[in-house]
């Protein structure tokens, strides 16, 4: 079935790094743009980053530019989020999401929790 | 950035009621507007895409309308399982932005 499964979350100190991974199944991954969306505890949804289906273009929310990098490996049906210089305000559940019709966030993973704390 | 403003922030309604949530964009976004439902501890799921298209598998009591800057999500006959938080989101440009959410409680 159509599925996205994230991994790589955890607890990290401010200034540290984490790499999130998301593996896709059940659809043609190489045809799909991919997003990362996050949700801080008790807060709303925030889009973080987007990568085109072929990896040729990438976009970021201003608050993570220069610190986060989105990438993908179409041979492994995976998308990644490399997070450097982490801040407490990056604490959130991070969701891997497909780019659907008219840019709707179509398929969501279950999320992986990132906690930035000393 | 395009600001998305939802109203109300929360509401309480009874089973069978007709419920409407509105979303306003700070500039015209054509029909690049989508609605999501999120239940506690779960990932959001898309209900309506492109302002008025019902996502496959979503009950027909959900509908969306609007274009430009003003949009609505309507639940025609509220069911107990509709208790959730609802978000609108624009995909007209980046950064993609969400409304602040509307928490819907069943009386």
Coordinates of C-alpha atoms in Angstrom, one line a residue:
Chain A
X1 CA 0.0 0.0 0.0
X2 CA 1.0 3.6 -0.3
X3 CA 3.2 4.5 2.6
X4 CA 5.8 6.9 3.9
X5 CA 7.9 5.9 6.9
X6 CA 10.2 8.4 8.6
X7 CA 13.1 7.7 10.9
X8 CA 16.1 9.5 12.5
X9 CA 14.4 11.6 15.1
X10 CA 15.7 11.9 18.6
X11 CA 17.1 14.2 21.3
X12 CA 20.0 16.5 20.4
X13 CA 21.7 19.4 22.1
X14 CA 21.4 22.9 20.7
X15 CA 23.9 23.3 17.9
X16 CA 23.9 19.6 17.1
X17 CA 22.8 17.8 13.9
X18 CA 20.4 15.1 12.9
X19 CA 19.5 13.4 9.6
X20 CA 16.0 12.4 9.0
X21 CA 15.1 9.8 6.5
X22 CA 11.8 8.8 4.8
X23 CA 11.3 5.7 2.7
X24 CA 8.4 5.5 0.3
X25 CA 6.5 2.6 -1.1
X26 CA 3.4 1.8 -3.1
X27 CA 3.7 4.6 -5.6
X28 CA 6.2 5.9 -8.2
X29 CA 8.5 7.9 -6.0
X30 CA 10.6 9.3 -8.8
X31 CA 7.6 11.1 -10.2
X32 CA 6.7 12.8 -6.9
X33 CA 7.9 16.1 -5.4
X34 CA 8.5 15.6 -1.7
X35 CA 8.1 17.9 1.3
X36 CA 9.0 18.0 5.0
X37 CA 6.4 19.6 7.2
X38 CA 6.8 20.0 11.0
X39 CA 4.6 20.6 14.0
X40 CA 5.9 21.9 17.3
X41 CA 4.2 20.5 20.4
X42 CA 0.7 21.9 20.8
X43 CA 1.2 24.1 17.7
X44 CA 0.1 24.3 14.1
X45 CA 1.6 22.9 10.9
X46 CA 4.7 24.5 9.3
X47 CA 6.1 23.7 5.9
X48 CA 9.9 23.2 6.1
X49 CA 11.3 22.2 2.7
X50 CA 10.4 20.9 -0.8
X51 CA 12.4 19.0 -3.4
X52 CA 11.4 18.4 -7.0
X53 CA 10.8 14.9 -8.3
X54 CA 14.3 14.8 -9.9
X55 CA 16.1 16.8 -7.1
X56 CA 16.8 19.7 -9.5
X57 CA 15.2 22.3 -7.3
X58 CA 14.9 22.8 -3.6
X59 CA 13.0 25.3 -1.4
X60 CA 13.1 26.1 2.3
X61 CA 11.3 28.2 4.8
X62 CA 13.4 31.2 5.8
X63 CA 13.9 30.0 9.4
X64 CA 15.9 26.9 8.3
X65 CA 17.8 28.3 5.2
X66 CA 21.5 27.6 5.5
X67 CA 20.9 25.1 8.3
X68 CA 18.7 22.4 6.7
X69 CA 19.3 20.5 3.5
X70 CA 16.7 18.4 1.7
X71 CA 17.9 15.6 -0.6
X72 CA 16.6 12.4 -2.2
X73 CA 17.8 9.1 -3.7
X74 CA 15.3 7.9 -6.2
X75 CA 17.1 4.6 -6.6
X76 CA 16.2 3.9 -2.9
X77 CA 12.8 5.6 -2.8
X78 CA 14.1 7.9 0.0
X79 CA 14.1 11.5 0.9
X80 CA 16.3 13.1 3.6
X81 CA 16.5 16.1 5.8
X82 CA 19.9 17.0 7.1
X83 CA 19.5 19.4 10.0
X84 CA 22.5 21.3 11.3
X85 CA 22.9 24.0 13.9
X86 CA 19.7 22.9 15.6
X87 CA 17.9 25.2 17.9
X88 CA 15.3 24.6 20.6
X89 CA 12.6 26.1 18.3
X90 CA 13.3 23.3 15.8
X91 CA 11.7 20.9 18.4
X92 CA 8.8 19.3 16.5
X93 CA 7.3 16.2 14.9
X94 CA 8.7 16.1 11.3
X95 CA 6.5 14.7 8.6
X96 CA 7.5 13.5 5.2
X97 CA 4.8 14.4 2.7
X98 CA 4.2 13.9 -1.1
X99 CA 3.3 16.8 -3.4
X100 CA -0.1 16.0 -4.9
X101 CA -2.5 17.6 -7.3
X102 CA -2.2 21.4 -7.3
X103 CA 0.4 21.2 -4.6
X104 CA -1.8 19.6 -2.0
X105 CA 0.1 17.6 0.7
X106 CA -1.2 14.2 -0.4
X107 CA 0.4 11.3 1.5
X108 CA 1.8 11.8 5.0
X109 CA 4.1 9.7 7.0
X110 CA 3.5 9.0 10.7
X111 CA 6.1 11.6 11.7
X112 CA 9.4 11.5 13.7
X113 CA 10.0 13.5 16.8
X114 CA 13.0 15.8 17.1
X115 CA 13.7 17.4 20.5
X116 CA 16.5 20.0 20.7
X117 CA 17.3 20.5 24.4
X118 CA 20.3 20.7 26.7
Chain B
X1 CA 4.8 35.4 2.3
X2 CA 1.1 34.7 1.9
X3 CA -0.8 34.8 5.3
X4 CA -3.7 32.4 5.8
X5 CA -6.3 33.3 8.4
X6 CA -8.9 30.8 9.5
X7 CA -12.0 31.5 11.5
X8 CA -13.2 30.6 14.0
X9 CA -10.2 29.3 15.9
X10 CA -12.5 26.9 17.7
X11 CA -16.1 25.9 17.7
X12 CA -18.5 23.5 19.3
X13 CA -21.4 21.9 17.4
X14 CA -23.9 19.1 17.7
X15 CA -24.2 15.9 15.7
X16 CA -26.2 16.7 12.6
X17 CA -25.3 20.4 12.5
X18 CA -24.0 22.1 9.4
X19 CA -20.6 23.5 10.1
X20 CA -18.6 26.1 8.1
X21 CA -15.0 27.1 8.6
X22 CA -13.5 30.0 6.6
X23 CA -10.0 30.7 5.4
X24 CA -8.8 34.0 4.0
X25 CA -5.6 34.5 2.0
X26 CA -3.6 37.7 2.2
X27 CA -3.5 37.8 -1.6
X28 CA -5.2 36.0 -4.4
X29 CA -4.2 32.3 -4.7
X30 CA -6.7 31.3 -7.4
X31 CA -7.8 27.7 -6.3
X32 CA -4.4 26.7 -4.8
X33 CA -6.1 26.0 -1.5
X34 CA -6.4 22.7 0.4
X35 CA -8.1 21.6 3.6
X36 CA -6.7 19.0 6.1
X37 CA -8.1 17.2 9.1
X38 CA -5.9 16.3 12.0
X39 CA -6.8 14.1 15.0
X40 CA -4.7 14.1 18.2
X41 CA -1.5 12.1 17.8
X42 CA -2.1 11.5 14.1
X43 CA -0.7 12.9 10.9
X44 CA -3.0 15.3 9.0
X45 CA -5.0 14.0 6.0
X46 CA -6.1 15.9 3.0
X47 CA -9.9 16.3 2.7
X48 CA -10.3 18.9 -0.1
X49 CA -7.7 19.9 -2.7
X50 CA -7.8 22.7 -5.2
X51 CA -10.5 24.5 -3.2
X52 CA -13.4 22.2 -4.1
X53 CA -12.2 18.7 -5.1
X54 CA -13.0 16.0 -2.7
X55 CA -10.1 13.6 -1.9
X56 CA -10.8 10.0 -2.7
X57 CA -12.2 8.2 0.3
X58 CA -13.4 11.3 2.1
X59 CA -17.1 11.3 3.0
X60 CA -19.3 13.5 0.8
X61 CA -20.5 15.5 3.8
X62 CA -17.3 17.5 3.4
X63 CA -17.2 20.1 0.7
X64 CA -15.1 23.1 -0.2
X65 CA -15.7 26.3 -2.1
X66 CA -14.1 29.6 -2.9
X67 CA -11.5 31.2 -5.2
X68 CA -9.1 34.1 -5.0
X69 CA -8.8 35.1 -1.3
X70 CA -11.9 33.6 0.4
X71 CA -12.6 29.9 1.0
X72 CA -14.9 27.8 3.0
X73 CA -14.9 24.2 4.3
X74 CA -18.4 22.9 5.0
X75 CA -19.5 19.8 6.9
X76 CA -23.1 19.2 5.9
X77 CA -24.1 17.0 8.8
X78 CA -21.6 16.8 11.6
X79 CA -20.6 13.3 12.8
X80 CA -18.9 12.3 16.1
X81 CA -15.8 11.2 14.2
X82 CA -15.4 14.8 12.8
X83 CA -14.0 16.0 16.1
X84 CA -10.5 17.2 15.0
X85 CA -8.5 20.3 14.1
X86 CA -8.8 21.6 10.5
X87 CA -6.2 23.5 8.6
X88 CA -6.2 25.3 5.3
X89 CA -3.0 25.6 3.3
X90 CA -2.0 27.5 0.1
X91 CA 0.3 26.1 -2.6
X92 CA 0.2 29.2 -4.8
X93 CA 3.8 29.9 -4.0
X94 CA 6.6 29.1 -1.5
X95 CA 6.8 29.2 1.4
X96 CA 3.7 27.0 1.5
X97 CA 1.7 28.4 4.4
X98 CA -1.1 27.0 6.7
X99 CA -3.9 28.7 8.6
X100 CA -3.6 28.6 12.3
X101 CA -6.1 25.8 12.6
X102 CA -9.8 25.4 13.7
X103 CA -10.5 23.1 16.6
X104 CA -13.9 21.5 16.2
X105 CA -15.5 19.9 19.2
X106 CA -18.7 17.8 19.3
X107 CA -21.2 18.9 22.0

